[in-house]
PDB file of C-alpha atoms in Angstrom:
ATOM      1  CA  MET A  11     117.610 112.224  61.324  1.00  0.00           C
ATOM      2  CA  SER A  12     115.280 109.425  61.231  1.00  0.00           C
ATOM      3  CA  GLY A  13     115.867 106.495  58.616  1.00  0.00           C
ATOM      4  CA  PRO A  14     113.529 105.618  55.483  1.00  0.00           C
ATOM      5  CA  ARG A  15     112.286 102.627  57.659  1.00  0.00           C
ATOM      6  CA  ARG A  16     110.789 104.959  60.586  1.00  0.00           C
ATOM      7  CA  ARG A  17     109.352 107.150  58.245  1.00  0.00           C
ATOM      8  CA  ASN A  18     107.550 104.386  56.296  1.00  0.00           C
ATOM      9  CA  ASP A  19     106.573 102.512  59.575  1.00  0.00           C
ATOM     10  CA  SER A  20     103.758 104.080  61.478  1.00  0.00           C
ATOM     11  CA  ALA A  21     103.690 101.863  64.406  1.00  0.00           C
ATOM     12  CA  ALA A  22     107.416 102.106  64.681  1.00  0.00           C
ATOM     13  CA  THR A  23     106.940 105.960  64.779  1.00  0.00           C
ATOM     14  CA  ARG A  24     104.177 105.911  67.391  1.00  0.00           C
ATOM     15  CA  GLN A  25     105.875 103.387  69.463  1.00  0.00           C
ATOM     16  CA  ALA A  26     109.146 106.023  69.314  1.00  0.00           C
ATOM     17  CA  LEU A  27     107.188 108.772  70.233  1.00  0.00           C
ATOM     18  CA  LEU A  28     105.519 107.044  73.459  1.00  0.00           C
ATOM     19  CA  ARG A  29     108.822 106.007  74.749  1.00  0.00           C
ATOM     20  CA  ALA A  30     110.618 109.410  74.093  1.00  0.00           C
ATOM     21  CA  ALA A  31     107.397 110.917  75.858  1.00  0.00           C
ATOM     22  CA  ALA A  32     107.582 108.572  78.743  1.00  0.00           C
ATOM     23  CA  ASP A  33     111.267 109.089  78.897  1.00  0.00           C
ATOM     24  CA  LEU A  34     110.618 113.159  78.941  1.00  0.00           C
ATOM     25  CA  PHE A  35     107.796 113.207  81.407  1.00  0.00           C
ATOM     26  CA  ALA A  36     109.621 110.980  83.885  1.00  0.00           C
ATOM     27  CA  GLU A  37     112.370 113.184  83.602  1.00  0.00           C
ATOM     28  CA  LYS A  38     110.862 116.928  83.432  1.00  0.00           C
ATOM     29  CA  GLY A  39     106.875 116.194  84.187  1.00  0.00           C
ATOM     30  CA  PHE A  40     104.414 117.245  81.761  1.00  0.00           C
ATOM     31  CA  THR A  41     104.746 121.006  82.367  1.00  0.00           C
ATOM     32  CA  ALA A  42     108.456 121.013  81.541  1.00  0.00           C
ATOM     33  CA  THR A  43     108.042 118.720  78.232  1.00  0.00           C
ATOM     34  CA  THR A  44     107.407 120.234  74.926  1.00  0.00           C
ATOM     35  CA  VAL A  45     106.214 118.762  71.876  1.00  0.00           C
ATOM     36  CA  ARG A  46     109.465 119.698  69.949  1.00  0.00           C
ATOM     37  CA  ASP A  47     111.561 117.593  72.959  1.00  0.00           C
ATOM     38  CA  VAL A  48     109.664 114.478  72.084  1.00  0.00           C
ATOM     39  CA  ALA A  49     109.598 114.763  68.611  1.00  0.00           C
ATOM     40  CA  GLY A  50     113.463 115.460  68.984  1.00  0.00           C
ATOM     41  CA  ARG A  51     114.076 112.350  71.232  1.00  0.00           C
ATOM     42  CA  ALA A  52     112.144 109.926  69.092  1.00  0.00           C
ATOM     43  CA  GLY A  53     114.109 111.434  65.811  1.00  0.00           C
ATOM     44  CA  VAL A  54     111.054 112.526  64.000  1.00  0.00           C
ATOM     45  CA  ASN A  55     109.317 115.802  62.988  1.00  0.00           C
ATOM     46  CA  GLN A  56     107.222 117.353  65.507  1.00  0.00           C
ATOM     47  CA  ALA A  57     104.093 117.473  63.442  1.00  0.00           C
ATOM     48  CA  LEU A  58     103.500 113.642  63.618  1.00  0.00           C
ATOM     49  CA  VAL A  59     103.029 114.020  67.588  1.00  0.00           C
ATOM     50  CA  PHE A  60     100.024 116.048  66.465  1.00  0.00           C
ATOM     51  CA  ARG A  61      99.129 113.624  63.629  1.00  0.00           C
ATOM     52  CA  TYR A  62      99.494 110.553  66.068  1.00  0.00           C
ATOM     53  CA  PHE A  63      98.167 111.995  69.454  1.00  0.00           C
ATOM     54  CA  GLY A  64      96.553 115.409  68.724  1.00  0.00           C
ATOM     55  CA  SER A  65      98.073 117.426  71.536  1.00  0.00           C
ATOM     56  CA  LYS A  66     100.470 117.009  74.210  1.00  0.00           C
ATOM     57  CA  GLN A  67      97.687 116.309  76.568  1.00  0.00           C
ATOM     58  CA  GLU A  68      96.561 113.437  74.544  1.00  0.00           C
ATOM     59  CA  LEU A  69     100.070 112.068  74.098  1.00  0.00           C
ATOM     60  CA  PHE A  70     100.546 112.267  77.981  1.00  0.00           C
ATOM     61  CA  ALA A  71      97.014 110.152  78.234  1.00  0.00           C
ATOM     62  CA  ALA A  72      98.440 107.622  76.072  1.00  0.00           C
ATOM     63  CA  VAL A  73     101.389 107.403  78.246  1.00  0.00           C
ATOM     64  CA  LEU A  74      99.299 106.690  81.130  1.00  0.00           C
ATOM     65  CA  GLY A  75      97.259 104.430  79.383  1.00  0.00           C
ATOM     66  CA  SER A  76      99.955 101.951  79.464  1.00  0.00           C
ATOM     67  CA  ASP A  77     100.007 102.673  83.519  1.00  0.00           C
ATOM     68  CA  ALA A  78      96.306 101.662  83.303  1.00  0.00           C
ATOM     69  CA  GLU A  79      96.807  98.463  81.668  1.00  0.00           C
ATOM     70  CA  LEU A  80      98.979  97.520  85.145  1.00  0.00           C
ATOM     71  CA  ALA A  81      95.652  98.332  86.985  1.00  0.00           C
ATOM     72  CA  ALA A  82      93.488  96.257  84.639  1.00  0.00           C
ATOM     73  CA  SER A  83      95.941  93.293  84.840  1.00  0.00           C
ATOM     74  CA  GLU A  84      94.779  90.182  86.737  1.00  0.00           C
ATOM     75  CA  PRO A  85      94.847  88.826  89.267  1.00  0.00           C
ATOM     76  CA  VAL A  86      93.900  91.556  90.992  1.00  0.00           C
ATOM     77  CA  ASP A  87      95.431  90.547  94.620  1.00  0.00           C
ATOM     78  CA  GLU A  88      98.712  90.837  93.031  1.00  0.00           C
ATOM     79  CA  LEU A  89      98.467  94.135  92.143  1.00  0.00           C
ATOM     80  CA  PRO A  90      99.588  96.003  95.150  1.00  0.00           C
ATOM     81  CA  ARG A  91     102.955  93.666  94.832  1.00  0.00           C
ATOM     82  CA  ARG A  92     103.333  94.598  91.110  1.00  0.00           C
ATOM     83  CA  VAL A  93     103.090  98.520  91.840  1.00  0.00           C
ATOM     84  CA  LEU A  94     105.488  98.135  94.610  1.00  0.00           C
ATOM     85  CA  ASP A  95     107.701  96.462  92.255  1.00  0.00           C
ATOM     86  CA  ALA A  96     107.629  98.989  89.824  1.00  0.00           C
ATOM     87  CA  LEU A  97     107.904 101.448  92.791  1.00  0.00           C
ATOM     88  CA  VAL A  98     110.997 100.248  94.566  1.00  0.00           C
ATOM     89  CA  GLY A  99     112.314  97.198  92.372  1.00  0.00           C
ATOM     90  CA  GLU A 100     116.024  97.249  92.039  1.00  0.00           C
ATOM     91  CA  GLU A 101     115.645  97.632  88.207  1.00  0.00           C
ATOM     92  CA  PRO A 102     113.555 100.195  86.741  1.00  0.00           C
ATOM     93  CA  ASP A 103     111.482  99.491  84.188  1.00  0.00           C
ATOM     94  CA  ALA A 104     108.558 100.676  81.789  1.00  0.00           C
ATOM     95  CA  GLU A 105     106.195 100.930  85.238  1.00  0.00           C
ATOM     96  CA  HIS A 106     108.420 102.641  87.259  1.00  0.00           C
ATOM     97  CA  HIS A 107     109.239 105.451  84.335  1.00  0.00           C
ATOM     98  CA  ARG A 108     105.599 105.976  83.965  1.00  0.00           C
ATOM     99  CA  LEU A 109     105.136 106.366  87.893  1.00  0.00           C
ATOM    100  CA  LEU A 110     107.786 108.809  87.838  1.00  0.00           C
ATOM    101  CA  ALA A 111     106.099 110.717  84.964  1.00  0.00           C
ATOM    102  CA  MET A 112     102.750 110.853  86.768  1.00  0.00           C
ATOM    103  CA  LEU A 113     104.620 112.152  89.921  1.00  0.00           C
ATOM    104  CA  ARG A 114     106.589 114.848  88.176  1.00  0.00           C
ATOM    105  CA  SER A 115     103.466 115.814  86.221  1.00  0.00           C
ATOM    106  CA  CYS A 116     100.898 115.954  88.888  1.00  0.00           C
ATOM    107  CA  GLY A 117     101.463 119.906  89.651  1.00  0.00           C
ATOM    108  CA  ASP A 118     100.179 120.688  86.203  1.00  0.00           C
ATOM    109  CA  ALA A 119      96.162 120.907  86.075  1.00  0.00           C
ATOM    110  CA  ASP A 120      95.640 119.332  82.956  1.00  0.00           C
ATOM    111  CA  ALA A 121      97.767 116.351  83.953  1.00  0.00           C
ATOM    112  CA  ALA A 122      96.391 116.320  87.264  1.00  0.00           C
ATOM    113  CA  GLN A 123      92.863 115.870  85.829  1.00  0.00           C
ATOM    114  CA  LEU A 124      94.163 113.060  83.274  1.00  0.00           C
ATOM    115  CA  LEU A 125      95.679 111.488  86.237  1.00  0.00           C
ATOM    116  CA  ARG A 126      92.444 111.428  88.277  1.00  0.00           C
ATOM    117  CA  THR A 127      90.683 110.054  85.259  1.00  0.00           C
ATOM    118  CA  GLU A 128      92.928 107.894  83.544  1.00  0.00           C
ATOM    119  CA  VAL A 129      94.979 106.162  86.280  1.00  0.00           C
ATOM    120  CA  GLY A 130      93.462 107.132  89.980  1.00  0.00           C
ATOM    121  CA  GLU A 131      89.971 106.005  89.403  1.00  0.00           C
ATOM    122  CA  ARG A 132      91.234 102.795  87.895  1.00  0.00           C
ATOM    123  CA  TYR A 133      93.529 101.899  90.654  1.00  0.00           C
ATOM    124  CA  THR A 134      91.126 102.757  93.389  1.00  0.00           C
ATOM    125  CA  ALA A 135      88.736 100.513  91.770  1.00  0.00           C
ATOM    126  CA  ARG A 136      91.054  97.857  91.401  1.00  0.00           C
ATOM    127  CA  LEU A 137      92.106  98.053  94.941  1.00  0.00           C
ATOM    128  CA  ALA A 138      88.512  98.605  96.522  1.00  0.00           C
ATOM    129  CA  GLU A 139      87.853  94.909  94.790  1.00  0.00           C
ATOM    130  CA  LEU A 140      90.416  93.530  97.843  1.00  0.00           C
ATOM    131  CA  SER A 141      88.022  94.490 100.454  1.00  0.00           C
ATOM    132  CA  ALA A 142      84.998  93.698 101.233  1.00  0.00           C
ATOM    133  CA  GLU A 143      84.291  96.340 104.276  1.00  0.00           C
ATOM    134  CA  PRO A 144      82.043  99.051 103.521  1.00  0.00           C
ATOM    135  CA  ASP A 145      84.685 101.509 103.284  1.00  0.00           C
ATOM    136  CA  ALA A 146      86.537  99.831 100.598  1.00  0.00           C
ATOM    137  CA  ARG A 147      86.937 102.673  98.325  1.00  0.00           C
ATOM    138  CA  LEU A 148      88.640 104.782 101.033  1.00  0.00           C
ATOM    139  CA  ARG A 149      90.627 102.012 101.864  1.00  0.00           C
ATOM    140  CA  ALA A 150      91.844 101.648  98.193  1.00  0.00           C
ATOM    141  CA  ASP A 151      92.516 105.715  98.221  1.00  0.00           C
ATOM    142  CA  LEU A 152      94.773 105.355 101.664  1.00  0.00           C
ATOM    143  CA  VAL A 153      96.921 102.451  99.854  1.00  0.00           C
ATOM    144  CA  LEU A 154      97.144 104.487  96.682  1.00  0.00           C
ATOM    145  CA  ALA A 155      98.144 107.586  98.444  1.00  0.00           C
ATOM    146  CA  TRP A 156     100.936 105.361 100.460  1.00  0.00           C
ATOM    147  CA  PHE A 157     101.915 103.848  97.227  1.00  0.00           C
ATOM    148  CA  LEU A 158     101.967 107.325  95.442  1.00  0.00           C
ATOM    149  CA  GLY A 159     103.687 109.243  98.517  1.00  0.00           C
ATOM    150  CA  LEU A 160     106.610 106.293  98.623  1.00  0.00           C
ATOM    151  CA  GLY A 161     107.188 106.866  94.870  1.00  0.00           C
ATOM    152  CA  LEU A 162     107.391 110.578  95.682  1.00  0.00           C
ATOM    153  CA  LEU A 163     110.013 110.469  98.438  1.00  0.00           C
ATOM    154  CA  ARG A 164     111.909 107.821  96.757  1.00  0.00           C
ATOM    155  CA  SER A 165     112.297 108.606  93.555  1.00  0.00           C
ATOM    156  CA  VAL A 166     111.863 112.500  93.074  1.00  0.00           C
ATOM    157  CA  LEU A 167     112.585 113.680  96.567  1.00  0.00           C
ATOM    158  CA  GLY A 168     115.308 111.013  97.174  1.00  0.00           C
ATOM    159  CA  ALA A 169     114.700 110.519 100.962  1.00  0.00           C
ATOM    160  CA  GLU A 170     117.854 108.685 101.674  1.00  0.00           C
ATOM    161  CA  SER A 171     116.347 105.852 104.225  1.00  0.00           C
ATOM    162  CA  LEU A 172     114.130 105.114 101.288  1.00  0.00           C
ATOM    163  CA  VAL A 173     116.593 104.892  98.518  1.00  0.00           C
ATOM    164  CA  ARG A 174     119.290 103.017 100.301  1.00  0.00           C
ATOM    165  CA  ALA A 175     116.638 100.780 101.821  1.00  0.00           C
ATOM    166  CA  ASP A 176     116.502  96.981 100.684  1.00  0.00           C
ATOM    167  CA  PRO A 177     113.663  96.669  97.971  1.00  0.00           C
ATOM    168  CA  GLU A 178     112.325  93.229  99.455  1.00  0.00           C
ATOM    169  CA  VAL A 179     112.574  95.002 103.164  1.00  0.00           C
ATOM    170  CA  LEU A 180     110.589  97.771 101.733  1.00  0.00           C
ATOM    171  CA  GLU A 181     108.172  95.640 100.087  1.00  0.00           C
ATOM    172  CA  ARG A 182     107.554  93.586 103.208  1.00  0.00           C
ATOM    173  CA  HIS A 183     106.838  96.516 105.408  1.00  0.00           C
ATOM    174  CA  VAL A 184     104.237  97.824 103.175  1.00  0.00           C
ATOM    175  CA  LEU A 185     102.418  94.910 102.243  1.00  0.00           C
ATOM    176  CA  ARG A 186     102.079  93.925 106.191  1.00  0.00           C
ATOM    177  CA  ALA A 187     100.165  97.466 106.547  1.00  0.00           C
ATOM    178  CA  VAL A 188      98.402  97.088 103.085  1.00  0.00           C
ATOM    179  CA  SER A 189      97.088  93.522 104.064  1.00  0.00           C
ATOM    180  CA  ALA A 190      95.683  95.257 107.133  1.00  0.00           C
ATOM    181  CA  LEU A 191      93.789  97.556 105.171  1.00  0.00           C
ATOM    182  CA  LEU A 192      93.026  95.140 102.141  1.00  0.00           C
ATOM    183  CA  GLU A 193      92.053  92.054 103.706  1.00  0.00           C
ATOM    184  CA  ARG A 194      92.202  89.695 100.587  1.00  0.00           C
ATOM    185  CA  VAL A 195      96.284  91.062 100.000  1.00  0.00           C
ATOM    186  CA  GLU A 196      98.315  88.231 101.785  1.00  0.00           C
ATOM    187  CA  PRO A 197     100.539  89.740 104.384  1.00  0.00           C
ATOM    188  CA  PRO A 198     104.371  88.569 103.913  1.00  0.00           C
ATOM    189  CA  ASP A 199     105.334  85.465 105.606  1.00  0.00           C
ATOM    190  CA  ASP A 200     108.492  86.857 106.894  1.00  0.00           C
ATOM    191  CA  GLU A 201     108.248  89.327 109.879  1.00  0.00           C
ATOM    192  CA  THR A 202     111.670  90.395 110.029  1.00  0.00           C
TER     193      THR A 202
END
């Protein structure tokens, strides 16, 4: 049961719902997560999900909106490294959680549409800024596909070589390849 402070503090309730939803979408994906699950994890009545977010889709969009902040952050030339840190860093953080939520939810048509509009387009546009080539958007989509594939294989499917690999080694290999596609990304100094 939630305490009186939570009931009287709408900002805290909204944050608790967002945290619970991010956790559940990362654990179970969009389809398997119910509004009742989110409310239960947050310790509030499920009617509050609808009051603050309107629907499960809008709640998912709000969770993804935090991920869009990563795409919009400056400087853009650090974006590939920040995304990789979220995907392969030793300490899972909020970005890692949101990426898992995206990966586990892309099989649902509604979630996939939100992913395309709320996240995919923003990342592609930002990554395309790192190339002056005429096919910059294609290059950006290739990098994004690689990032999502890496996340899927490592975090969802548990590919042993990727799970056991040193995060610094993974980042070095990936950034070396990314720098070939997006010329404004500095390749790593260490070629080992």
